[in-house]
Coordinates of C-alpha atoms and ligand atoms in Angstrom, one line a residue:
Chain A
M1 CA -16.5 -60.1 -57.3
S2 CA -13.6 -61.6 -59.0
R3 CA -10.4 -62.6 -57.1
A4 CA -8.2 -61.2 -59.9
E5 CA -9.3 -57.7 -59.0
A6 CA -9.0 -58.2 -55.4
G7 CA -5.5 -56.8 -55.0
A8 CA -2.2 -58.4 -55.9
E9 CA -1.6 -62.0 -55.1
P10 CA 0.9 -62.3 -52.3
R11 CA 4.4 -62.4 -53.8
P12 CA 6.5 -65.5 -53.4
A13 CA 7.3 -65.5 -49.6
G14 CA 10.8 -67.1 -49.8
P15 CA 13.0 -64.2 -48.8
A16 CA 10.3 -62.9 -46.4
T17 CA 10.2 -66.2 -44.6
L18 CA 13.8 -66.3 -44.2
R19 CA 13.7 -62.8 -42.8
L20 CA 11.0 -64.1 -40.3
L21 CA 13.4 -66.9 -39.4
G22 CA 16.1 -64.4 -38.8
S23 CA 13.8 -62.4 -36.5
E24 CA 12.8 -65.7 -34.7
L25 CA 16.5 -66.6 -34.1
G26 CA 17.1 -63.0 -33.0
I27 CA 14.5 -63.5 -30.3
L28 CA 15.6 -67.0 -29.4
F29 CA 19.3 -66.0 -29.0
R30 CA 18.7 -62.7 -27.5
R31 CA 16.9 -64.3 -24.6
W32 CA 18.5 -64.7 -21.3
R33 CA 17.1 -68.0 -20.9
T34 CA 18.8 -69.5 -24.0
W35 CA 22.1 -68.3 -22.9
A36 CA 21.5 -69.7 -19.4
M37 CA 21.0 -73.0 -21.0
F38 CA 24.0 -72.8 -23.2
G39 CA 26.0 -71.8 -20.1
A40 CA 24.7 -74.8 -18.2
L41 CA 25.5 -77.1 -21.1
A42 CA 29.0 -75.8 -21.4
A43 CA 29.6 -76.0 -17.7
V44 CA 29.1 -79.9 -17.7
P45 CA 32.4 -80.6 -19.4
V46 CA 34.1 -78.0 -17.2
L47 CA 32.8 -79.8 -14.1
I48 CA 33.8 -83.2 -15.5
G49 CA 37.3 -81.8 -16.4
L50 CA 37.9 -80.2 -13.0
A51 CA 36.8 -83.4 -11.2
V52 CA 39.2 -85.6 -13.1
R53 CA 42.0 -83.2 -13.1
F54 CA 41.9 -82.5 -9.2
S55 CA 40.4 -85.6 -7.7
G56 CA 43.9 -87.1 -7.6
R57 CA 42.7 -90.6 -8.4
P58 CA 43.2 -92.0 -11.9
P59 CA 39.8 -92.7 -13.4
S60 CA 38.6 -96.4 -12.9
G61 CA 36.7 -98.2 -15.5
R62 CA 33.4 -97.1 -13.8
G63 CA 31.7 -93.7 -14.3
P64 CA 30.8 -92.2 -17.6
A65 CA 32.0 -93.9 -20.8
F66 CA 35.5 -92.9 -22.0
L67 CA 36.2 -91.0 -18.8
N68 CA 39.5 -93.0 -18.4
Q69 CA 40.6 -91.6 -21.7
V70 CA 40.3 -88.0 -20.6
T71 CA 43.8 -87.7 -18.9
E72 CA 45.5 -88.9 -22.2
N73 CA 43.7 -86.6 -24.3
G74 CA 41.8 -83.5 -23.4
L75 CA 39.5 -83.7 -26.3
F76 CA 37.8 -86.6 -24.6
V77 CA 36.3 -84.3 -22.0
G78 CA 33.8 -83.2 -24.8
V79 CA 33.1 -86.8 -25.6
V80 CA 32.3 -87.7 -21.9
A81 CA 30.3 -84.5 -21.5
L82 CA 28.1 -85.2 -24.6
V83 CA 27.5 -88.8 -23.5
V84 CA 26.6 -87.5 -20.0
C85 CA 24.3 -84.8 -21.4
T86 CA 22.5 -87.0 -23.9
P87 CA 19.8 -88.8 -21.7
L88 CA 18.6 -85.7 -19.8
F89 CA 20.3 -82.5 -20.2
L90 CA 20.2 -82.0 -23.8
P91 CA 16.7 -83.2 -24.2
L92 CA 15.6 -80.8 -21.4
T93 CA 16.9 -77.8 -23.1
V94 CA 15.3 -78.9 -26.4
S95 CA 11.9 -79.5 -24.6
V96 CA 12.1 -75.9 -23.2
V97 CA 12.7 -74.3 -26.6
S98 CA 10.4 -76.5 -28.6
G99 CA 7.6 -76.5 -25.9
D100 CA 7.8 -72.6 -25.9
T101 CA 7.4 -72.2 -29.7
I102 CA 3.6 -71.8 -30.1
A103 CA 2.5 -71.8 -26.4
G104 CA 5.1 -69.1 -25.5
E105 CA 3.6 -66.8 -28.0
A106 CA 0.2 -67.6 -26.9
S107 CA 0.9 -67.0 -23.2
L108 CA 2.4 -63.6 -24.2
G109 CA -0.5 -62.7 -26.4
T110 CA 2.0 -62.1 -29.3
L111 CA 0.5 -65.1 -31.2
R112 CA -2.7 -63.3 -32.3
Y113 CA -0.7 -60.3 -33.4
L114 CA 1.7 -62.4 -35.4
L115 CA -1.3 -64.2 -37.1
V116 CA -3.0 -60.9 -37.7
A117 CA 0.2 -59.5 -39.2
P118 CA -0.3 -62.0 -41.1
A119 CA 2.5 -64.5 -40.5
G120 CA 0.4 -67.3 -41.8
R121 CA -0.1 -70.3 -39.6
V122 CA 1.8 -72.8 -41.7
R123 CA 4.6 -70.4 -42.3
L124 CA 4.9 -69.6 -38.6
L125 CA 5.0 -73.2 -37.7
A126 CA 7.7 -73.9 -40.2
V127 CA 9.8 -70.9 -39.0
K128 CA 9.3 -72.2 -35.4
Y129 CA 10.4 -75.7 -36.2
A130 CA 13.4 -74.5 -38.2
S131 CA 14.5 -72.2 -35.4
T132 CA 14.1 -75.2 -33.0
A133 CA 16.2 -77.4 -35.2
L134 CA 19.0 -74.8 -35.2
F135 CA 18.9 -74.8 -31.4
C136 CA 19.2 -78.6 -31.6
V137 CA 22.6 -77.8 -33.5
A138 CA 23.7 -75.3 -31.2
A139 CA 23.0 -77.1 -27.9
P140 CA 25.5 -80.1 -28.5
L141 CA 28.0 -77.6 -29.9
A142 CA 28.1 -75.7 -26.7
V143 CA 28.8 -79.0 -24.9
V144 CA 31.6 -79.8 -27.4
L145 CA 33.1 -76.4 -27.4
G146 CA 33.0 -76.1 -23.5
G147 CA 34.6 -79.6 -23.5
T148 CA 37.3 -78.7 -26.0
A149 CA 38.3 -75.6 -24.1
T150 CA 38.4 -77.4 -20.7
G151 CA 40.4 -80.1 -22.3
L152 CA 42.9 -77.8 -23.7
V153 CA 43.5 -76.1 -20.5
L154 CA 43.6 -78.9 -18.2
F155 CA 45.0 -81.9 -20.1
P156 CA 47.5 -82.7 -22.8
L157 CA 46.5 -83.0 -26.3
G158 CA 47.9 -86.3 -27.2
Q159 CA 47.0 -89.1 -29.5
A160 CA 43.5 -90.5 -29.2
T161 CA 43.0 -94.2 -29.0
L162 CA 39.7 -95.3 -30.7
L163 CA 37.4 -98.1 -29.6
S164 CA 38.8 -100.2 -32.3
G165 CA 42.4 -99.6 -31.2
A166 CA 43.3 -97.3 -34.0
V167 CA 45.1 -94.1 -33.0
I168 CA 44.3 -90.7 -34.5
G169 CA 45.8 -87.3 -34.1
P170 CA 44.3 -84.3 -32.3
G171 CA 43.1 -82.6 -35.6
E172 CA 41.0 -85.7 -36.6
A173 CA 39.8 -86.3 -33.1
F174 CA 38.3 -82.7 -33.1
G175 CA 36.7 -83.5 -36.4
R176 CA 35.2 -86.6 -34.8
L177 CA 34.0 -84.6 -31.9
L178 CA 32.1 -82.3 -34.2
L179 CA 30.6 -85.2 -36.0
M180 CA 29.4 -86.5 -32.7
A181 CA 27.8 -83.0 -32.1
G182 CA 26.2 -83.3 -35.4
Y183 CA 24.8 -86.8 -34.6
S184 CA 23.4 -85.4 -31.3
A185 CA 21.7 -82.7 -33.1
V186 CA 20.1 -85.2 -35.5
S187 CA 19.0 -87.2 -32.5
L188 CA 17.0 -84.3 -31.1
L189 CA 15.1 -83.5 -34.2
G190 CA 12.3 -85.9 -33.4
L191 CA 12.0 -84.6 -30.0
A192 CA 11.9 -81.0 -31.3
A193 CA 8.8 -82.0 -33.5
I194 CA 7.1 -83.6 -30.4
G195 CA 7.7 -80.3 -28.5
L196 CA 6.3 -78.3 -31.4
F197 CA 3.1 -80.5 -31.4
A198 CA 2.8 -80.1 -27.5
S199 CA 3.2 -76.5 -27.8
T200 CA 0.1 -76.2 -30.2
L201 CA -2.0 -78.0 -27.6
T202 CA -1.8 -75.5 -24.9
G203 CA -1.4 -71.8 -24.0
V204 CA 0.7 -72.7 -21.0
P205 CA 4.4 -73.1 -22.2
V206 CA 5.7 -74.8 -19.0
G207 CA 3.0 -77.6 -19.6
A208 CA 4.3 -78.2 -23.2
M209 CA 8.0 -78.2 -22.0
A210 CA 7.2 -80.7 -19.2
A211 CA 5.2 -83.0 -21.4
T212 CA 8.0 -83.1 -23.9
A213 CA 10.6 -83.7 -21.3
V214 CA 8.6 -86.5 -19.7
L215 CA 8.2 -88.2 -23.0
A216 CA 11.9 -88.1 -23.5
V217 CA 12.4 -89.8 -20.2
V218 CA 9.6 -92.3 -20.6
S219 CA 10.9 -93.2 -24.0
Q220 CA 14.4 -94.1 -22.5
I221 CA 12.8 -96.0 -19.7
L222 CA 10.9 -98.1 -22.2
G223 CA 14.1 -98.5 -24.0
A224 CA 15.7 -100.0 -21.0
L225 CA 13.1 -102.7 -20.5
D226 CA 14.2 -105.9 -22.2
Q227 CA 10.5 -107.2 -22.2
L228 CA 9.8 -104.5 -24.8
E229 CA 12.6 -105.4 -27.1
W230 CA 10.3 -105.4 -30.1
L231 CA 9.5 -101.8 -29.5
H232 CA 13.0 -100.5 -29.1
P233 CA 13.9 -99.8 -32.7
W234 CA 10.8 -97.4 -32.9
L235 CA 11.7 -95.3 -30.0
F236 CA 13.1 -91.9 -30.8
T237 CA 15.6 -92.3 -28.1
H238 CA 16.9 -95.7 -29.4
H239 CA 19.9 -94.3 -31.3
W240 CA 20.7 -91.5 -28.9
L241 CA 23.8 -93.2 -27.4
G242 CA 25.1 -94.4 -30.9
L243 CA 27.5 -91.4 -30.5
A244 CA 30.3 -94.0 -29.8
D245 CA 30.2 -95.2 -33.5
F246 CA 32.2 -92.2 -34.4
L247 CA 35.0 -93.5 -32.1
R248 CA 35.5 -96.5 -34.5
E249 CA 37.7 -96.8 -37.4
P250 CA 36.2 -96.8 -39.8
V251 CA 33.2 -94.8 -38.7
A252 CA 30.0 -96.9 -38.5
W253 CA 27.8 -94.7 -40.6
D254 CA 24.8 -97.0 -40.7
S255 CA 23.9 -96.0 -37.0
L256 CA 23.7 -92.4 -38.3
G257 CA 21.7 -93.4 -41.3
Q258 CA 19.1 -95.4 -39.2
N259 CA 18.9 -92.5 -36.6
A260 CA 18.3 -89.9 -39.2
L261 CA 15.6 -91.9 -40.8
L262 CA 13.9 -92.6 -37.5
Q263 CA 14.2 -89.0 -36.5
A264 CA 12.9 -87.8 -39.9
G265 CA 9.9 -90.1 -39.5
Y266 CA 9.1 -88.7 -36.0
A267 CA 9.6 -85.2 -37.3
A268 CA 7.2 -85.7 -40.2
F269 CA 4.7 -87.4 -38.1
F270 CA 4.5 -84.9 -35.3
A271 CA 4.9 -81.9 -37.5
A272 CA 1.8 -83.2 -39.4
L273 CA 0.0 -83.4 -36.1
A274 CA 1.2 -79.9 -35.2
Y275 CA 0.0 -78.7 -38.7
G276 CA -3.4 -80.3 -38.2
R277 CA -3.8 -78.9 -34.8
F278 CA -2.5 -75.4 -35.4
T279 CA -4.2 -74.7 -38.7
T280 CA -7.7 -75.4 -37.2
K281 CA -7.2 -74.1 -33.7
D282 CA -9.1 -71.2 -32.4
I283 CA -6.7 -68.6 -31.2
L284 CA -8.3 -67.4 -27.9
A285 CA -5.3 -66.3 -26.0
Chain B
M1 CA -22.4 -56.9 -54.6
S2 CA -21.2 -55.2 -57.7
G3 CA -18.3 -52.9 -56.5
P4 CA -14.7 -53.8 -57.4
G5 CA -13.0 -55.9 -54.8
G6 CA -9.9 -53.9 -54.5
G7 CA -9.5 -50.3 -53.6
S8 CA -11.4 -48.4 -51.1
G9 CA -14.4 -48.0 -53.5
G10 CA -17.8 -49.4 -53.1
G11 CA -19.0 -52.3 -51.1
A12 CA -18.9 -52.8 -47.3
A13 CA -15.7 -53.0 -45.4
I14 CA -17.2 -55.6 -43.1
R15 CA -20.4 -57.6 -43.8
T16 CA -21.6 -60.6 -41.7
D17 CA -24.3 -62.9 -42.3
A18 CA -25.8 -64.7 -39.2
L19 CA -22.3 -64.9 -37.9
T20 CA -22.3 -67.2 -34.8
K21 CA -19.8 -68.5 -32.3
R22 CA -20.6 -71.2 -29.7
F23 CA -18.3 -72.1 -27.0
G24 CA -19.7 -75.5 -26.0
A25 CA -23.2 -74.8 -24.9
H26 CA -22.5 -71.1 -24.5
T27 CA -23.4 -68.9 -27.4
A28 CA -21.0 -65.9 -27.3
V29 CA -22.1 -64.5 -30.7
A30 CA -25.5 -65.1 -32.0
G31 CA -26.6 -64.6 -35.6
L32 CA -24.8 -61.3 -36.2
D33 CA -25.8 -59.4 -39.2
L34 CA -23.3 -56.5 -39.4
E35 CA -22.8 -54.0 -42.2
V36 CA -19.9 -51.5 -41.9
P37 CA -19.7 -49.2 -44.9
R38 CA -16.4 -48.2 -46.4
G39 CA -15.1 -44.9 -45.0
A40 CA -17.2 -45.3 -41.8
V41 CA -16.0 -44.9 -38.2
F42 CA -18.1 -47.7 -36.7
G43 CA -18.6 -47.9 -33.0
F44 CA -19.2 -51.5 -31.9
L45 CA -20.7 -51.2 -28.5
G46 CA -21.6 -53.6 -25.8
P47 CA -21.2 -54.5 -22.1
N48 CA -18.6 -56.9 -20.7
G49 CA -19.0 -60.5 -22.2
S50 CA -21.4 -59.2 -25.0
G51 CA -19.1 -60.9 -27.7
K52 CA -17.4 -57.9 -29.1
T53 CA -13.9 -59.5 -29.0
T54 CA -15.1 -62.8 -30.1
T55 CA -16.7 -61.1 -33.2
I56 CA -13.4 -59.3 -33.9
R57 CA -11.5 -62.6 -33.5
M58 CA -13.8 -64.1 -36.1
L59 CA -13.4 -61.2 -38.5
L60 CA -9.6 -61.5 -38.2
G61 CA -9.6 -65.3 -38.8
L62 CA -8.3 -66.1 -35.3
V63 CA -11.4 -68.0 -34.4
S64 CA -13.6 -69.9 -36.8
P65 CA -17.3 -69.1 -36.8
S66 CA -19.7 -72.0 -35.6
A67 CA -22.1 -70.8 -38.3
G68 CA -22.7 -67.8 -40.8
R69 CA -20.4 -66.0 -42.9
A70 CA -18.2 -62.9 -42.8
E71 CA -16.7 -60.8 -45.5
V72 CA -14.0 -58.3 -44.9
L73 CA -13.0 -55.8 -47.6
G74 CA -15.1 -57.6 -50.0
E75 CA -13.4 -61.0 -49.5
P76 CA -14.7 -64.1 -47.8
I77 CA -13.1 -64.9 -44.3
P78 CA -11.4 -67.1 -43.5
D79 CA -10.7 -68.2 -47.1
A80 CA -9.1 -65.0 -48.3
L81 CA -7.3 -64.2 -45.0
R82 CA -3.8 -64.0 -46.6
R83 CA -5.0 -61.4 -49.1
V84 CA -7.2 -59.4 -46.6
L85 CA -5.1 -59.3 -43.5
P86 CA -2.1 -57.2 -44.9
R87 CA -4.8 -54.5 -45.7
V88 CA -6.1 -54.7 -42.1
G89 CA -4.6 -53.3 -38.9
A90 CA -5.8 -54.5 -35.6
L91 CA -5.8 -54.3 -31.9
V92 CA -7.3 -57.4 -30.3
E93 CA -8.2 -57.6 -26.7
G94 CA -5.4 -55.3 -25.5
P95 CA -1.8 -54.9 -26.6
A96 CA 0.7 -57.8 -26.3
F97 CA 4.5 -57.5 -26.8
Y98 CA 7.7 -59.3 -26.0
P99 CA 8.6 -57.7 -22.7
F100 CA 12.3 -58.3 -23.2
L101 CA 12.4 -56.4 -26.5
S102 CA 12.3 -52.7 -27.1
G103 CA 9.2 -50.9 -28.5
R104 CA 11.0 -50.5 -31.8
A105 CA 12.1 -54.2 -31.9
N106 CA 8.7 -55.3 -31.3
L107 CA 7.3 -53.3 -34.2
E108 CA 10.0 -54.6 -36.4
R109 CA 9.2 -58.2 -35.5
L110 CA 5.6 -57.7 -36.3
D111 CA 6.3 -56.1 -39.5
T112 CA 8.8 -58.8 -40.5
A113 CA 5.9 -61.3 -39.8
D114 CA 4.0 -59.6 -42.8
P115 CA 5.4 -61.2 -46.0
L116 CA 4.1 -58.2 -48.1
A117 CA 5.7 -55.4 -45.9
P118 CA 8.7 -54.0 -47.8
P119 CA 11.8 -54.5 -45.6
R120 CA 13.6 -51.6 -47.1
T121 CA 11.2 -49.1 -45.7
R122 CA 10.8 -50.9 -42.4
A123 CA 12.9 -48.7 -40.1
A124 CA 11.4 -45.6 -41.5
R125 CA 7.8 -46.9 -41.2
V126 CA 8.4 -48.0 -37.6
A127 CA 9.8 -44.7 -36.7
A128 CA 6.8 -43.0 -38.3
A129 CA 4.3 -45.1 -36.5
L130 CA 6.1 -44.5 -33.1
E131 CA 6.1 -40.7 -33.9
R132 CA 2.4 -40.8 -34.7
V133 CA 1.3 -42.3 -31.3
G134 CA 3.8 -40.2 -29.5
L135 CA 6.2 -42.8 -28.4
S136 CA 9.4 -41.9 -30.2
H137 CA 11.0 -41.0 -26.8
A138 CA 10.4 -44.5 -25.6
A139 CA 11.3 -46.4 -28.7
R140 CA 14.5 -47.9 -27.3
K141 CA 13.0 -48.7 -24.0
R142 CA 12.0 -52.3 -23.2
V143 CA 8.3 -52.9 -23.3
H144 CA 8.8 -54.5 -19.9
A145 CA 9.2 -50.9 -18.6
Y146 CA 6.1 -49.5 -20.5
S147 CA 3.0 -48.4 -18.6
L148 CA -0.4 -49.9 -19.8
G149 CA -1.1 -46.7 -21.8
M150 CA 2.3 -46.8 -23.5
K151 CA 1.6 -50.4 -24.4
Q152 CA -1.8 -49.5 -25.8
R153 CA -0.2 -46.7 -27.9
L154 CA 2.5 -49.2 -29.1
G155 CA -0.3 -51.6 -30.0
L156 CA -2.0 -48.7 -32.1
A157 CA 1.5 -48.1 -33.7
A158 CA 1.6 -51.7 -34.7
A159 CA -1.8 -51.4 -36.4
I160 CA -0.7 -48.5 -38.6
L161 CA 2.7 -49.7 -39.7
L162 CA 1.3 -49.7 -43.2
P163 CA -1.4 -47.8 -44.8
R164 CA -4.5 -49.8 -44.0
E165 CA -7.9 -49.9 -45.6
L166 CA -9.4 -51.1 -42.5
L167 CA -8.5 -50.7 -38.7
V168 CA -10.2 -53.0 -36.2
L169 CA -9.5 -51.5 -32.8
D170 CA -10.7 -53.5 -29.7
E171 CA -11.2 -50.9 -26.9
P172 CA -8.2 -48.7 -28.0
T173 CA -8.7 -46.3 -25.2
N174 CA -8.5 -48.8 -22.5
G175 CA -6.0 -47.9 -19.9
L176 CA -5.4 -44.4 -21.4
D177 CA -5.5 -41.2 -19.3
P178 CA -8.0 -38.5 -20.4
Q179 CA -5.3 -36.8 -22.5
G180 CA -4.3 -40.2 -24.1
T181 CA -8.0 -40.9 -24.8
R182 CA -8.3 -37.6 -26.6
E183 CA -5.1 -38.3 -28.5
V184 CA -6.4 -41.6 -29.6
R185 CA -9.6 -40.1 -30.7
A186 CA -7.8 -37.5 -32.7
L187 CA -5.6 -40.2 -34.2
I188 CA -8.7 -42.2 -35.2
R189 CA -10.2 -39.2 -36.8
S190 CA -7.1 -38.3 -38.9
L191 CA -6.8 -41.9 -40.0
A192 CA -10.4 -41.8 -41.0
D193 CA -9.9 -38.7 -42.7
D194 CA -7.2 -40.5 -44.9
G195 CA -10.1 -42.7 -46.0
T196 CA -9.4 -45.7 -43.6
T197 CA -12.5 -47.4 -42.3
V198 CA -12.3 -47.9 -38.6
F199 CA -14.2 -50.5 -36.7
V200 CA -13.8 -49.7 -32.9
S201 CA -15.2 -51.5 -30.0
S202 CA -16.0 -50.0 -26.6
H203 CA -18.2 -50.2 -23.5
L204 CA -19.4 -46.6 -23.7
L205 CA -21.1 -44.8 -26.6
A206 CA -20.0 -41.5 -24.9
E207 CA -16.3 -42.6 -25.5
V208 CA -16.5 -42.9 -29.1
E209 CA -19.7 -40.9 -29.8
Q210 CA -17.7 -37.8 -31.2
I211 CA -15.8 -39.7 -33.7
C212 CA -18.3 -42.5 -34.9
S213 CA -20.3 -42.1 -38.0
H214 CA -22.1 -45.4 -37.3
A215 CA -22.8 -47.6 -34.2
A216 CA -24.1 -51.0 -33.4
V217 CA -25.0 -52.3 -30.0
L218 CA -24.5 -55.9 -29.0
R219 CA -26.0 -57.5 -25.9
A220 CA -25.4 -61.1 -24.9
G221 CA -24.1 -61.9 -28.3
R222 CA -27.1 -60.4 -30.2
L223 CA -27.3 -57.2 -32.2
V224 CA -29.8 -55.1 -30.5
A225 CA -29.3 -51.9 -32.7
Q226 CA -27.3 -50.7 -35.7
A227 CA -27.6 -47.2 -37.2
E228 CA -26.0 -44.1 -38.6
L229 CA -25.5 -41.7 -35.8
G230 CA -26.6 -38.7 -37.9
A231 CA -30.0 -40.4 -38.3
L232 CA -30.1 -41.2 -34.6
R233 CA -29.3 -37.6 -33.7
E234 CA -32.1 -36.5 -36.1
G235 CA -34.5 -38.9 -34.5
A236 CA -33.9 -37.7 -31.0
R237 CA -36.8 -36.4 -29.2
F238 CA -36.7 -33.1 -27.2
R239 CA -37.0 -34.0 -23.6
F240 CA -38.2 -31.7 -20.7
E241 CA -37.6 -32.4 -17.0
V242 CA -39.1 -30.4 -14.1
R243 CA -38.0 -30.9 -10.4
T244 CA -40.9 -29.8 -8.3
P245 CA -43.0 -30.9 -5.4
D246 CA -46.1 -30.0 -7.5
A247 CA -46.0 -32.9 -9.8
A248 CA -49.7 -32.9 -10.8
E249 CA -49.8 -29.2 -11.7
A250 CA -46.5 -29.4 -13.6
A251 CA -47.8 -32.4 -15.6
E252 CA -50.9 -30.6 -16.4
V253 CA -48.8 -27.6 -17.8
L254 CA -46.5 -29.9 -19.9
R255 CA -49.6 -31.6 -21.4
R256 CA -50.7 -28.2 -22.6
F257 CA -47.6 -28.0 -24.6
G258 CA -48.2 -31.3 -26.3
V259 CA -45.6 -33.0 -24.0
E260 CA -46.9 -36.2 -22.4
P261 CA -45.5 -36.5 -18.9
E262 CA -44.2 -39.8 -17.6
P263 CA -43.2 -40.7 -14.1
A264 CA -39.5 -40.1 -13.8
G265 CA -38.9 -40.5 -10.0
P266 CA -40.1 -38.6 -6.8
G267 CA -40.2 -35.0 -7.3
I268 CA -39.5 -35.2 -11.0
V269 CA -41.9 -34.7 -13.9
A270 CA -40.4 -35.4 -17.4
G271 CA -41.7 -35.8 -20.9
V272 CA -40.8 -35.9 -24.5
A273 CA -42.1 -33.5 -27.1
A274 CA -44.3 -35.0 -29.7
H275 CA -42.2 -33.9 -32.5
A276 CA -38.8 -35.0 -33.4
L277 CA -35.9 -32.7 -34.0
D278 CA -34.5 -32.1 -37.5
G279 CA -30.9 -32.5 -36.6
G280 CA -30.4 -28.7 -36.6
G281 CA -29.0 -28.8 -33.2
A282 CA -30.0 -30.5 -29.9
D283 CA -29.9 -27.4 -27.8
R284 CA -32.4 -25.4 -29.6
P285 CA -35.8 -26.7 -30.8
A286 CA -36.1 -25.9 -34.4
H287 CA -39.4 -27.5 -35.0
D288 CA -42.8 -25.8 -34.8
G289 CA -44.0 -28.7 -32.7
V290 CA -41.4 -28.3 -30.0
P291 CA -42.3 -25.5 -27.5
P292 CA -39.5 -23.1 -26.5
P293 CA -38.2 -24.0 -23.1
E294 CA -38.6 -20.5 -21.8
A295 CA -42.2 -20.5 -22.6
V296 CA -42.7 -23.7 -20.7
V297 CA -40.9 -22.3 -17.6
A298 CA -43.0 -19.1 -17.7
A299 CA -46.2 -21.2 -17.9
L300 CA -45.1 -23.4 -15.1
V301 CA -44.3 -20.4 -12.8
A302 CA -47.6 -18.8 -13.9
A303 CA -49.5 -21.9 -12.9
G304 CA -47.9 -21.6 -9.4
V305 CA -45.7 -24.7 -9.8
R306 CA -42.7 -24.4 -7.5
V307 CA -39.9 -25.1 -10.1
R308 CA -36.8 -26.2 -8.2
G309 CA -35.0 -27.4 -11.5
F310 CA -35.7 -27.5 -15.1
S311 CA -34.0 -28.9 -18.1
A312 CA -34.6 -29.2 -21.8
G313 CA -32.6 -30.9 -24.5
A314 CA -32.2 -33.7 -26.9
G315 CA -30.6 -36.0 -24.3
S316 CA -27.4 -37.9 -24.9
L317 CA -27.0 -40.4 -27.9
E318 CA -26.8 -43.0 -25.2
E319 CA -30.1 -42.2 -23.9
R320 CA -31.4 -42.4 -27.5
F321 CA -29.9 -45.9 -27.9
V322 CA -31.5 -46.8 -24.6
E323 CA -34.7 -45.5 -25.9
L324 CA -34.3 -47.6 -29.1
T325 CA -33.3 -50.8 -27.3
G326 CA -35.2 -50.5 -24.1
E327 CA -32.2 -51.2 -22.0
G328 CA -29.0 -49.6 -20.6
F329 CA -25.6 -50.4 -21.6
D330 CA -24.5 -51.6 -18.2
V331 CA -26.6 -54.7 -18.2
A332 CA -24.3 -57.8 -17.9
G333 CA -24.4 -60.0 -20.9
Ligands
ATP1 N1 -12.4 -69.1 -24.6 C1 -13.7 -69.2 -24.3 N2 -14.3 -70.2 -23.8 C2 -15.7 -70.1 -23.5 N3 -16.3 -68.9 -23.4 C3 -15.7 -67.9 -23.9 C4 -14.3 -67.9 -24.3 N4 -14.0 -66.6 -24.7 C5 -15.1 -65.8 -24.5 N5 -16.1 -66.6 -24.0 C6 -17.5 -66.0 -23.7 O1 -18.0 -65.5 -24.8 C7 -18.7 -64.4 -24.4 C8 -18.2 -63.1 -25.1 O2 -16.9 -62.8 -24.7 P1 -16.0 -61.6 -25.5 O3 -14.7 -61.6 -24.9 O4 -16.3 -61.6 -27.0 O5 -16.8 -60.3 -24.8 P2 -16.5 -58.8 -24.9 O6 -17.6 -58.2 -25.6 O7 -15.3 -58.6 -25.8 O8 -16.3 -58.4 -23.4 P3 -15.4 -57.4 -22.8 O9 -16.0 -56.0 -23.0 O10 -15.1 -57.8 -21.3 O11 -14.1 -57.3 -23.5 C9 -18.5 -64.2 -22.9 O12 -19.7 -64.6 -22.3 C10 -17.4 -65.1 -22.5 O13 -17.6 -65.8 -21.3
MG2 MG1 -13.4 -57.7 -25.3

């Protein structure tokens, strides 16, 4: 029985895969849960802005970084919020989305029907990671946009003084803010791959989400221990607070470069693990 | 195998060779040799836990066999899954959908997952599939608000989004009301008339008996019978059953007609005619060797047997299977 006779070979799946990604994003962004997370992320700068505006006390040097700048330039609300969300809140939302990728489909039972469709295991995994990566872009944007809106309403939009002492206008400041959101997105890509892998290990999405979130916290704790200094450059959370480099003049791009390289390494490693696991796994859910 | 791979021509739709699946120490499917001819409606029967779903998962590439080989539509599984699965529609262990999406959106999602499904005709095909399973009115409703039977129908709709060469349906009538069961049977029959091979699992032969051309029985992971139902019906023996307090006399009369009586319970004498039916109908003995029931009754009465009940017939196909396998269906695996 020759294979040539056995029906047409599947056509190149490029556009079809993009459509599947579109369907995936449609589901992700139609879910109430996703918008609840965006809402919560956008609420952080609102809370910060309101607290600073109505507490009546000028911010001291303590508290989150850059807080004292807020009253001079409203755009700093977004900066502060991004810094506040980086250690826990942002990774938490990415853990939820990435941990849900495969395990969520398994728990619904839709995984078997997607695979029988056939979505293809590798193709499905790629689409799931791509949609999670897009969420990694959207989540910091929610913080930044919430911060910008709050800043515009509650504070003047003056000149911004950078860490290096240089002063930039509001337009450039907003550009820097978007760059910081982009940096944040890149920072989360490694975690997204870890979540994807965790999601292939279980049929219980909450388990994969929790494991991913715990890893993000553990990595930051290890990063805070001076005794483990040799390990620090290898932790995926190591550059997370490198955000501040975008407030220097000129911008210190090497932090972004190192971070991107590290995240790419983590993403490749855990995507490979996820591939190894998912392509050989028995789908019993 | 010599038939061409493509098309719905020769060769088996499903062929397995010593297919085996072990979960740790437990063997769920043991050395299964199945052969499902093209165009057949194949009933895959067995009690709970006998390995029906596990077999279906292996055929669809969801689970990898521990040993043995499987071929679907003439191609090896799992190597050729990407080519085979677009030609197969399936319902595996109950329907599953995104509860927060409408029935229509769920079908569109599944259709998008198939890279070979033409997107241009998607909306029309989804509407046609919903129509065919009688769900058009609920197309915009979220699946969250569907009843089990509606979900089951939606699952069937998903299986027929494209014309398929093979349908693998795992207990498709589960959760359906009698009307729904009849409709699903009619649907399967009409799909089969289009030339689609249907592989349908069930607990009960009676449930699929009317639509199946073939059947196989699985027990505790082993195949205990596999046959064409026509042949089975032909092989069925005519059976007499007499309810009477005069067991000895009744047995004596039956013996005179060439029917060997066997103990069948208190107050019941039963026996099977020596000759098999020729398939001309189970209600009427068409063979010379099978005595006419009215003659048997007359002889019983003439012999002074107090006849309180009498039946004669070929028995159900299920009884025939039991006869063949020596056990009932409701034996736990
Ligand atoms: N994930 C699993 N791990 C261990 N054993 C399993 C697993 N899935 C199924 N089994 C075992 O395999 C056997 C066959 O199960 P399967 O689901 O194939 O039965 P079935 O014939 O479909 O039953 P039912 O009629 O209840 O649907 C059972 O004994 C079951 O306990
Ligand atoms: Mg089953």
